[in-house]
PDB file of C-alpha atoms and ligand atoms in Angstrom:
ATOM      1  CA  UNK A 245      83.196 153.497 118.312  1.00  0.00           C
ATOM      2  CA  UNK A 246      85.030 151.577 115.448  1.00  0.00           C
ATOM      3  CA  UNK A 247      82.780 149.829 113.084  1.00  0.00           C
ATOM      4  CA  UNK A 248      81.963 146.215 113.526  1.00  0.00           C
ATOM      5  CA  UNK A 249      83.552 144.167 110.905  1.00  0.00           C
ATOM      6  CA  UNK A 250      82.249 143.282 107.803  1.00  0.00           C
ATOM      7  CA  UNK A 251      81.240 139.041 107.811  1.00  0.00           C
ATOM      8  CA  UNK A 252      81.092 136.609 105.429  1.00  0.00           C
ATOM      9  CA  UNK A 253      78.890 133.422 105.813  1.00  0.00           C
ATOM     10  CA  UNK A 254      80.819 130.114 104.013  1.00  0.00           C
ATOM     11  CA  UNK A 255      78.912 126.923 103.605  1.00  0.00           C
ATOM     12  CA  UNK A 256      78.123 123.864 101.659  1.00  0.00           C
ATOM     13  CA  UNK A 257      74.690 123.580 100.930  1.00  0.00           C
ATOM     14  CA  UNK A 258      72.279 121.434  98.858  1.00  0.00           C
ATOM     15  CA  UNK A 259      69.695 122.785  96.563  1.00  0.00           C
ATOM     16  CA  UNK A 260      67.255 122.538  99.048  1.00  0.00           C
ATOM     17  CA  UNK A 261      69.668 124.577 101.418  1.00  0.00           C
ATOM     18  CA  UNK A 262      70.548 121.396 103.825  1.00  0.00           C
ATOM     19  CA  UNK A 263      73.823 121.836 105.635  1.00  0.00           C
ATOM     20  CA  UNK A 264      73.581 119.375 108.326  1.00  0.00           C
ATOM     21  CA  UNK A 265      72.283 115.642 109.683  1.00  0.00           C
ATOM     22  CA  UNK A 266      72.740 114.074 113.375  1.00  0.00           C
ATOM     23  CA  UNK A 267      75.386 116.930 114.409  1.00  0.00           C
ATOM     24  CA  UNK A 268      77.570 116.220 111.397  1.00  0.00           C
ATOM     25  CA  UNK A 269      77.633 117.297 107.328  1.00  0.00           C
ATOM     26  CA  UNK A 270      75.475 114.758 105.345  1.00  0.00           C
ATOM     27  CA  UNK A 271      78.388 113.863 103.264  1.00  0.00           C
ATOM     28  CA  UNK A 272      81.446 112.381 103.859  1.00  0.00           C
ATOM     29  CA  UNK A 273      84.649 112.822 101.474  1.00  0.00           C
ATOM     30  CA  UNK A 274      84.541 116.232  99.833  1.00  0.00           C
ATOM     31  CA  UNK A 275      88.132 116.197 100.295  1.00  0.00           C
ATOM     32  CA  UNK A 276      89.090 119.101  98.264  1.00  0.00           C
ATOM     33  CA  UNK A 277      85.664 120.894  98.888  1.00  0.00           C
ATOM     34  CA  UNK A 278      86.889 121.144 102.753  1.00  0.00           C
ATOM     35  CA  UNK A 279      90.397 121.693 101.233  1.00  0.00           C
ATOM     36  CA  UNK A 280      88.682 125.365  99.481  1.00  0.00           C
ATOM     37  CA  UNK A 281      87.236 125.792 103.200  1.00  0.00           C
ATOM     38  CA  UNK A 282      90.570 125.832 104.890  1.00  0.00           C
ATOM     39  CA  UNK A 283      92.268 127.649 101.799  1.00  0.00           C
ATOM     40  CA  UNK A 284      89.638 130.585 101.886  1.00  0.00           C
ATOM     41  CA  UNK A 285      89.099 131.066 105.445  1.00  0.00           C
ATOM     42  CA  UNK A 286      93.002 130.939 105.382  1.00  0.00           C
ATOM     43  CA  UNK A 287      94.076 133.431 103.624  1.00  0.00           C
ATOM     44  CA  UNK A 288      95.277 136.818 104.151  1.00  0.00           C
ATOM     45  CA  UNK A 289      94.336 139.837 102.001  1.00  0.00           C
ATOM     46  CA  UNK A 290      95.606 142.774 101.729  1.00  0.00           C
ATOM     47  CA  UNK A 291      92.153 145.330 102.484  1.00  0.00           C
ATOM     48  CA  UNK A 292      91.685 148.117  99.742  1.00  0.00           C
ATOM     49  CA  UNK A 293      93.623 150.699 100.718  1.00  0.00           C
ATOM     50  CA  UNK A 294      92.223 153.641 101.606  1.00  0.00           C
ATOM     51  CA  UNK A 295      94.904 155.920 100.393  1.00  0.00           C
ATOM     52  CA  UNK A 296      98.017 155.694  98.199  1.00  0.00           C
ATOM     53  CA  UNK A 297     100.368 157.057 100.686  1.00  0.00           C
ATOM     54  CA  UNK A 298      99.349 155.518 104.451  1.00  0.00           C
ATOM     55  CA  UNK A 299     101.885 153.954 106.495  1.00  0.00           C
ATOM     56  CA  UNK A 300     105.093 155.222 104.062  1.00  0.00           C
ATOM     57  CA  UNK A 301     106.422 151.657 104.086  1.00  0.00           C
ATOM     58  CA  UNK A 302     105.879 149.286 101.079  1.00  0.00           C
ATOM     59  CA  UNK A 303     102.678 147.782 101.122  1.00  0.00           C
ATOM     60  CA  UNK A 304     104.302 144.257 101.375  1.00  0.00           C
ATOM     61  CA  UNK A 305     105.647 145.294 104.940  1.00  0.00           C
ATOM     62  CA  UNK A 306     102.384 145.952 106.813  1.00  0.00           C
ATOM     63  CA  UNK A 307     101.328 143.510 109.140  1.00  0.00           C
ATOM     64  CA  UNK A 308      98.005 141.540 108.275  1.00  0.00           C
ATOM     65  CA  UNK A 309      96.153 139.891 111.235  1.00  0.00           C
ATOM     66  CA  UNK A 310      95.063 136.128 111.083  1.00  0.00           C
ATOM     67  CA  UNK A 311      91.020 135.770 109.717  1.00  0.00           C
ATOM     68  CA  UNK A 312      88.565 134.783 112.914  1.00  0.00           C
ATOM     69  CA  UNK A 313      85.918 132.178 111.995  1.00  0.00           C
ATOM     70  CA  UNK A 314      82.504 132.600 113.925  1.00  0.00           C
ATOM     71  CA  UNK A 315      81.143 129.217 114.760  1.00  0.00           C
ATOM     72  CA  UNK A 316      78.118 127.900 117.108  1.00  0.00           C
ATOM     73  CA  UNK A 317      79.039 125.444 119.992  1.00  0.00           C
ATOM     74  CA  UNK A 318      77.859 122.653 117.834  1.00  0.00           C
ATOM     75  CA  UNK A 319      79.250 123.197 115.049  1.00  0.00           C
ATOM     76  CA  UNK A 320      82.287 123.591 117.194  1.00  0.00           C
ATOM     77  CA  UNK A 321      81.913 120.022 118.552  1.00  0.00           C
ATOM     78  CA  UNK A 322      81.494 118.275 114.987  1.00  0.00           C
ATOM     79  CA  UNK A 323      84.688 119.701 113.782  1.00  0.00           C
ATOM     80  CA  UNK A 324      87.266 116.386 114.530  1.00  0.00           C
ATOM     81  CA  UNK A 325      89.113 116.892 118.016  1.00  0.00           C
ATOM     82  CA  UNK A 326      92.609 116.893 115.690  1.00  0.00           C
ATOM     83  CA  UNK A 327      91.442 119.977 113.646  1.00  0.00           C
ATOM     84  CA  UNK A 328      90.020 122.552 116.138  1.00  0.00           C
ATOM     85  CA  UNK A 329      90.961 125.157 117.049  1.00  0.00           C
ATOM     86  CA  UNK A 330      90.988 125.146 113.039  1.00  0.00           C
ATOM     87  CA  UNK A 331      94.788 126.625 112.505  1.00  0.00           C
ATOM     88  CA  UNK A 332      96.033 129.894 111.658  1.00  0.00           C
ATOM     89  CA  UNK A 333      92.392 131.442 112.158  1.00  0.00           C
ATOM     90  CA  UNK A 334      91.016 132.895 115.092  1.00  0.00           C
ATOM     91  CA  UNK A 335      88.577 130.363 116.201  1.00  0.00           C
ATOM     92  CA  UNK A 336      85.178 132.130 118.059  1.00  0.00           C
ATOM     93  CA  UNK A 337      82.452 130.174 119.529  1.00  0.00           C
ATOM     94  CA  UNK A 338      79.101 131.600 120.183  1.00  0.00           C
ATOM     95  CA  UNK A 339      78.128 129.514 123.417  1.00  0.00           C
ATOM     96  CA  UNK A 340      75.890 130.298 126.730  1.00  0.00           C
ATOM     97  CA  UNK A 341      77.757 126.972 128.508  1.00  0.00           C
ATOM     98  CA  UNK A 342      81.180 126.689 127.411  1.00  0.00           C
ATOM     99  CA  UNK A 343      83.401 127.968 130.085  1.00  0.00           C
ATOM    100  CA  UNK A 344      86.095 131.414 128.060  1.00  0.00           C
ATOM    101  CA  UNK A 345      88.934 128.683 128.602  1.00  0.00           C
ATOM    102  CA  UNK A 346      88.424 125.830 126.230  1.00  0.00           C
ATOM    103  CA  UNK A 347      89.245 122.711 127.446  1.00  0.00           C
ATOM    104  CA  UNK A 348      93.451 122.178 126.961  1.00  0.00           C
ATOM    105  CA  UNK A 349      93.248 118.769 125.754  1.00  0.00           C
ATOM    106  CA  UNK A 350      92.808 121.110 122.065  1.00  0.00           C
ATOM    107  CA  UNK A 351      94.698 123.784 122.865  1.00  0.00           C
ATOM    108  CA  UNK A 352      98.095 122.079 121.232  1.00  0.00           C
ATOM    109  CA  UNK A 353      97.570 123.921 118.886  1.00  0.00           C
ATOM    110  CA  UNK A 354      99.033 127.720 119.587  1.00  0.00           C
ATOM    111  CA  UNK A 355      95.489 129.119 117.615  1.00  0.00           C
ATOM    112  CA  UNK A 356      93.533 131.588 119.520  1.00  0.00           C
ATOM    113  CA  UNK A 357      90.038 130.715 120.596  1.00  0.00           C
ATOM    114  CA  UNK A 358      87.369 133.186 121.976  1.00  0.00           C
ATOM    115  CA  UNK A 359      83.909 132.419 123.766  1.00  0.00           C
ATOM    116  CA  UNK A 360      80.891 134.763 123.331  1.00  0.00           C
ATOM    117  CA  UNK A 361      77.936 134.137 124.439  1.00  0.00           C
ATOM    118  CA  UNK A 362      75.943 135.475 121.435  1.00  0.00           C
ATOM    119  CA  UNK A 363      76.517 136.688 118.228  1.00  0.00           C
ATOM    120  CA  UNK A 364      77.000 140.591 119.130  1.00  0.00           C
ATOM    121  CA  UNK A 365      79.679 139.596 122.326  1.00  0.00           C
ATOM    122  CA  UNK A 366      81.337 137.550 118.931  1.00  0.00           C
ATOM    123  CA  UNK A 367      81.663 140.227 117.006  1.00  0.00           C
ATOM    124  CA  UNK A 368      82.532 142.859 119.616  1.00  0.00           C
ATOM    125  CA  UNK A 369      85.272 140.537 121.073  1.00  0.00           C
ATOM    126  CA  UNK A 370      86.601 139.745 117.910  1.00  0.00           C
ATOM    127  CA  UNK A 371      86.838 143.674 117.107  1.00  0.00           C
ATOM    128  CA  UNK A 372      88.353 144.309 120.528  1.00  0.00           C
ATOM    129  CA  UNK A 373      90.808 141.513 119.339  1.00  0.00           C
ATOM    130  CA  UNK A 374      91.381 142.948 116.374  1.00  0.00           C
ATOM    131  CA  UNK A 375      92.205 146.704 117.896  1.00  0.00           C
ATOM    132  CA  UNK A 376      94.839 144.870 120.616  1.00  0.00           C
ATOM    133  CA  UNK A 377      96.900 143.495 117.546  1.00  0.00           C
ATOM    134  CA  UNK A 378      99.008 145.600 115.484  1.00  0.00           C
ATOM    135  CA  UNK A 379      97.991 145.898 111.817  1.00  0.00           C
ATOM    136  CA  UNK A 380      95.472 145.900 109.606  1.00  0.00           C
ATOM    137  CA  UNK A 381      92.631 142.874 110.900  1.00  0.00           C
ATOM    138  CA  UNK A 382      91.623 139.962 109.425  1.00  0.00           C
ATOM    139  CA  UNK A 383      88.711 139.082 107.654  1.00  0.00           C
ATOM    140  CA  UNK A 384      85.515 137.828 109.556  1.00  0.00           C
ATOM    141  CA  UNK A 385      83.699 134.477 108.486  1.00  0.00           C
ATOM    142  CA  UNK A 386      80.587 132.645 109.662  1.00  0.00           C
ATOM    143  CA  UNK A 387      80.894 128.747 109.689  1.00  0.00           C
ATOM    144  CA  UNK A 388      77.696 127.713 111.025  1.00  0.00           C
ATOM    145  CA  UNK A 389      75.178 125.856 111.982  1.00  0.00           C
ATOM    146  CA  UNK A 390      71.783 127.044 110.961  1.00  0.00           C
ATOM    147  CA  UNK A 391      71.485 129.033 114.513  1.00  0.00           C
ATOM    148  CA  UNK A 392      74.339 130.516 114.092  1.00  0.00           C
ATOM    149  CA  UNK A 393      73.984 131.862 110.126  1.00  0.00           C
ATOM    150  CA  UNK A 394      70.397 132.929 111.347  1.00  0.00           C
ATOM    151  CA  UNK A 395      71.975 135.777 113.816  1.00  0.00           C
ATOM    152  CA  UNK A 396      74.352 136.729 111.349  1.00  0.00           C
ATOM    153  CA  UNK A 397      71.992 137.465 108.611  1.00  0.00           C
ATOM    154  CA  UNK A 398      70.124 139.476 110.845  1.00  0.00           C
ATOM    155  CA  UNK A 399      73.596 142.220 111.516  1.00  0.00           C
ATOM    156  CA  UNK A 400      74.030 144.840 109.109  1.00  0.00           C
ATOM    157  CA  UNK A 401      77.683 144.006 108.185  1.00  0.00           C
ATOM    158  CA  UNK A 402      76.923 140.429 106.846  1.00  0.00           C
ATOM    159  CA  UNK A 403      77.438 141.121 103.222  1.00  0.00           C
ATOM    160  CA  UNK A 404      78.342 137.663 101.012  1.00  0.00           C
ATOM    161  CA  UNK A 405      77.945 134.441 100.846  1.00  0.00           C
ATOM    162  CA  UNK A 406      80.509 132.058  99.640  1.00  0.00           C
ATOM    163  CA  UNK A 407      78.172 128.864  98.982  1.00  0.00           C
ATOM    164  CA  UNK A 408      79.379 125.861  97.729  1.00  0.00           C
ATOM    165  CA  UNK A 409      76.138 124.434  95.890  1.00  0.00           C
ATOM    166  CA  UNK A 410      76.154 120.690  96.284  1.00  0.00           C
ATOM    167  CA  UNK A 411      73.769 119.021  93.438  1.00  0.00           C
ATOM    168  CA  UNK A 412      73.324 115.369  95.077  1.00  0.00           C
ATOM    169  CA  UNK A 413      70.688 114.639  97.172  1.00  0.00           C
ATOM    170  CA  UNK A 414      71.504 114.543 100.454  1.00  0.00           C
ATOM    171  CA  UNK A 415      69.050 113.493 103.589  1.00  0.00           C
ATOM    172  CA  UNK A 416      68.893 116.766 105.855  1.00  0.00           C
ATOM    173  CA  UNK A 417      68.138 117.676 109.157  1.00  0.00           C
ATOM    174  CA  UNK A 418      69.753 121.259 109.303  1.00  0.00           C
ATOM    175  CA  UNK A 419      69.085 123.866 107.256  1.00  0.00           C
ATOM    176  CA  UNK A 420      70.634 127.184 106.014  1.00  0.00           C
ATOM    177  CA  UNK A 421      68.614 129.943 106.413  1.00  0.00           C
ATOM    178  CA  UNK A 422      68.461 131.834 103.198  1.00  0.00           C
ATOM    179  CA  UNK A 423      67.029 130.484  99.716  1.00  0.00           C
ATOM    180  CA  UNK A 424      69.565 131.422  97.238  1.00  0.00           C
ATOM    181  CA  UNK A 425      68.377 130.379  93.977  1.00  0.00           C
ATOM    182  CA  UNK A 426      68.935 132.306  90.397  1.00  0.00           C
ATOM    183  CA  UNK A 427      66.285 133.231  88.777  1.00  0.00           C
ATOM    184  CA  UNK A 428      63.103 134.315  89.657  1.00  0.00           C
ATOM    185  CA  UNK A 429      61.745 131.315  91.166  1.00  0.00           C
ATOM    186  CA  UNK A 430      58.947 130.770  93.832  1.00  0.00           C
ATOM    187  CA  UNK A 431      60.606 131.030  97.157  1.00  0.00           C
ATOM    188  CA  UNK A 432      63.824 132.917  95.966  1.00  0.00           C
ATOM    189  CA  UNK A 433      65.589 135.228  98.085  1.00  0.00           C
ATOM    190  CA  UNK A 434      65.393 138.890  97.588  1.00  0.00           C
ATOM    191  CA  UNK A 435      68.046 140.873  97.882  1.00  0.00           C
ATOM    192  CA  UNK A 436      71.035 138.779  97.106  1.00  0.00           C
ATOM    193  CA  UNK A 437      72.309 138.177  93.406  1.00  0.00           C
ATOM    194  CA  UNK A 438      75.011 135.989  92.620  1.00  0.00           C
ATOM    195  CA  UNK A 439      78.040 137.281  91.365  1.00  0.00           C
ATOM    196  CA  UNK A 440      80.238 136.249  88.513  1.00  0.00           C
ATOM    197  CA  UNK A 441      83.441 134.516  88.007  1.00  0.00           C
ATOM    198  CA  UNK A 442      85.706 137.378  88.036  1.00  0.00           C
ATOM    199  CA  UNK A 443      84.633 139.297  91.117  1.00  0.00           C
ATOM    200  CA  UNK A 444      84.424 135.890  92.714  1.00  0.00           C
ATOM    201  CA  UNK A 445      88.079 135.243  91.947  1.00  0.00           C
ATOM    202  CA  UNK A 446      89.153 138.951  92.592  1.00  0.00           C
ATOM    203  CA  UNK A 447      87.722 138.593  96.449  1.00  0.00           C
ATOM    204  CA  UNK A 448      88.646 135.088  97.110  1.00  0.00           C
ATOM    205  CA  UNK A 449      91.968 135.636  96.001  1.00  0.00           C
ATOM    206  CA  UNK A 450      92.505 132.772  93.634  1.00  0.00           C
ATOM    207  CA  UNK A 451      91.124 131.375  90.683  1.00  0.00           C
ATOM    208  CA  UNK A 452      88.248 129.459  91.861  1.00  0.00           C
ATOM    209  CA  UNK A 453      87.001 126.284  89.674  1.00  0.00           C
ATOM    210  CA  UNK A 454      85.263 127.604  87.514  1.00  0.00           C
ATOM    211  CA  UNK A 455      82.077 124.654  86.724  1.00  0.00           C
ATOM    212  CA  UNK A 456      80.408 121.557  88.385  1.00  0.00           C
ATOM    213  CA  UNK A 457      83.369 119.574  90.526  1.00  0.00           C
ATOM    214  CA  UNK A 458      82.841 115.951  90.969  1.00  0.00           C
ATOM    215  CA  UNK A 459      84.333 114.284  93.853  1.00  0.00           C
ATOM    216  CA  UNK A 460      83.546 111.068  95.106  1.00  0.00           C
ATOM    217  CA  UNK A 461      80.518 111.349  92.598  1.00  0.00           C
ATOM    218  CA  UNK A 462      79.013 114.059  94.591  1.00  0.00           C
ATOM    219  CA  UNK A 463      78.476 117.431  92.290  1.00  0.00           C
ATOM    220  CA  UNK A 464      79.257 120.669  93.289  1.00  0.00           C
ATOM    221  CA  UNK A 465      79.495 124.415  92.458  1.00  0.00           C
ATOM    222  CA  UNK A 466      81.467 127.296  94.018  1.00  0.00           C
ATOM    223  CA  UNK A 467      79.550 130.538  93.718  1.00  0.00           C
ATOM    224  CA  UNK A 468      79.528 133.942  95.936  1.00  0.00           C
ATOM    225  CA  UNK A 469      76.476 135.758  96.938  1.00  0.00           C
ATOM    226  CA  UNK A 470      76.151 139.679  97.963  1.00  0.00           C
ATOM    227  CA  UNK A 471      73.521 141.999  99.583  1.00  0.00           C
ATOM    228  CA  UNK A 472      71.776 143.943  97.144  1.00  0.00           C
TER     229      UNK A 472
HETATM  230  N1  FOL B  20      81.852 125.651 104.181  1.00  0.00           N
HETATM  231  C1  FOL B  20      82.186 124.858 103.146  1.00  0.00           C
HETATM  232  N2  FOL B  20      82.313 125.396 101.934  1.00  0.00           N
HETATM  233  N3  FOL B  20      82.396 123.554 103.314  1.00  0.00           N
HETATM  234  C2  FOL B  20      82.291 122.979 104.530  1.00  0.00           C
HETATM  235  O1  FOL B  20      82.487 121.758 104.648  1.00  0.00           O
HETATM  236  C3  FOL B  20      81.949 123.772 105.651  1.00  0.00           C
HETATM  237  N4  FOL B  20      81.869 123.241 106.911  1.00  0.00           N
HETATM  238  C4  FOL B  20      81.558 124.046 107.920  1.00  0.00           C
HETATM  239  C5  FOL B  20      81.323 125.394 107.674  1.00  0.00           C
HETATM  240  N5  FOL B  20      81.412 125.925 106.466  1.00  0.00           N
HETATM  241  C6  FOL B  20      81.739 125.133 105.434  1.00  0.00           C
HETATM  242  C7  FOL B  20      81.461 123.514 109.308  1.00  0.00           C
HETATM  243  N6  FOL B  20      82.023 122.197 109.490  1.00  0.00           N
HETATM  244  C8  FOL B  20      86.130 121.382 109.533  1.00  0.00           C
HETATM  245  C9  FOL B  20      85.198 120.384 109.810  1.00  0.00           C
HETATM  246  C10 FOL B  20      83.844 120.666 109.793  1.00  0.00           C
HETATM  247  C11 FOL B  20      83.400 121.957 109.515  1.00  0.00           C
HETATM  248  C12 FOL B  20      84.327 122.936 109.249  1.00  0.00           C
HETATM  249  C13 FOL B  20      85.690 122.652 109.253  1.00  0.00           C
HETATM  250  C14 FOL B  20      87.575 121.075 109.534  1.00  0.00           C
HETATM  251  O2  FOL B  20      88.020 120.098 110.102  1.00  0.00           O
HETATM  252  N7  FOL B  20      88.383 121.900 108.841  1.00  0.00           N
HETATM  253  C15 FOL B  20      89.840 121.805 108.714  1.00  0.00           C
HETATM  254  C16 FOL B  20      90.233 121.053 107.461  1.00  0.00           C
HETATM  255  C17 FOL B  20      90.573 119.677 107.740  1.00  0.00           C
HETATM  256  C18 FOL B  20      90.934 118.922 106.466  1.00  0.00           C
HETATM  257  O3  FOL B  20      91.848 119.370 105.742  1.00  0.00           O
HETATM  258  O4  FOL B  20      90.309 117.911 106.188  1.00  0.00           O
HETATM  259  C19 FOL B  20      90.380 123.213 108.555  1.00  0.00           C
HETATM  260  O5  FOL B  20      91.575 123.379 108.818  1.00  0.00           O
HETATM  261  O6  FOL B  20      89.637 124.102 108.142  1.00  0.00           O
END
C-alpha cells in the first residue's frame, strides 16, 4: 500500500491558541490574512524529485494535481455559501451526516468535493483520489476546527504547522489543540520548534512577510511549525 500523504495543519490562532467563537472566526476583516490562506493552500509545487532523470520530459511538463483541504462539517458550514467548495482545491469534509453528494445549490463551482466520515476515510479517499489522477498529487492541508486538527495531530504524517499568530485579544470559544509557544515556557509544546524565515519561504513558495502585519489594527505573525 502507497503511503498516506504527508498533512499540513493551517490556522489563525491567538496566543492563547483560540481559533473560533459561535461557529465563526472571532475576527472579522483580515482581508489579506485570508488572502495568504487562499494563496498557500493554492498553490502548486513541484515535490522534490526523487531522481534527476524520471519521467525524461522537462520538469515544467509534468502534470501537478490540485492541493485537497481537509475540513470538519462545521468548519465547512462557516465558510460563506459563495466561497465553498473553496476553488481550485480539492475540498474534503470529515462528516458522519452529510450525505457523499453535497448539496448542488454549491456545486457551481466545477471544484471537487469528497465526504469521509472520519479522518482516516479523509485521508484514504483523498489518496485513492490522488492515484486515479495522472501526475504527481497535490499537497494535503488541514483547515479545521479544533475536532478536526485534534485527529490530525494524532496521524503520523502530520508534520507542520503553518500558524498565523494573531496578537489581539480575541474572545474564544474554540480552541486549537497544540500550545506552540517559543521558548521554554510552562505549558509549551514538545516536540515542535519553529522554523525560520528561509525554510518558511523555501516551502511556502513565496516570500512570506517577514514581521508583525497590522490590518484593521489587529496584529499578526506568519510562522511555520515542524515535528521534531
Ligand atoms: N488559516 C488561516 N491562516 N487563516 C484563516 O482564516 C483560516 N480559516 C480557516 C482555516 N484555516 C485558516 C477556516 N475558515 C474561508 C472562510 C473561512 C475559513 C476558511 C476559508 C474562505 O472563504 N476562503 C476563501 C477566500 C475568500 C476570500 O478571498 O475572502 C478561499 O478561497 O480560500
Amino acid at each position: 500500500a502507497a503511503a498516506l500523504p504527508e498533512l499540513t495543519l493551517i490556522v489563525a490562532a491567538t496566543q492563547q491558541m483560540g481559533i473560533g467563537r459561535n461557529g465563526t472566526l472571532p475576527w472579522t476583516g483580515l482581508r489579506r490574512e485570508m488572502a495568504y490562506f487562499a494563496r498557500v493552500t493554492k498553490r502548486l509545487l513541484p515535490p522534490p524529485s526523487p531522481s534527476p532523470s524520471s519521467g525524461g520530459t522537462s520538469s515544467g511538463s509534468v502534470v501537478q494535481q490540485q492541493n485537497a483541504v481537509v475540513m470538519g462539517r462545521k468548519t465547512w458550514e462557516s465558510i460563506p455559501q459563495r466561497f465553498r467548495p473553496l476553488a481550485g482545491r480539492v475540498n474534503v469534509v470529515v462528516s458522519r451526516s452529510m450525505l457523499s453528494s453535497v448539496p448542488s445549490s454549491s456545486s457551481s463551482s466545477s471544484s471537487v468535493v469528497i465526504v469521509a466520515r472520519s479522518m482516516e476515510e479523509a485521508l484514504l479517499k483523498v489518496q485513492q483520489q490522488q492515484q486515479q489522477q495522472e501526475g504527481a498529487g497535490g499537497r494535503v492541508f488541514v483547515i479545521g476546527g479544533a475536532q478536526i486538527y485534534r485527529a490530525a495531530l494524532e496521524v503520523k504524517e502530520a508534520r507542520r504547522v503553518l500558524l498565523t499568530r494573531v496578537r489581539s485579544g480575541f474572545e474564544c470559544d474554540t480552541f486549537f489543540p497544540l500550545k506552540l509557544v517559543e521558548g521554554a515556557e510552562d505549558g509549551a509544546e514538545e516536540g515542535w520548534r519553529r522554523m525560520g524565515q528561509e525554510e518558511m519561504d523555501a516551502w511556502v513558495g513565496e516570500e512570506v512577510p517577514r514581521g508583525v502585519q497590522v490590518e484593521n489594527g489587529t496584529e499578526y505573525e506568519f510562522e511555520m511549525w515542524e515535528k521534531v
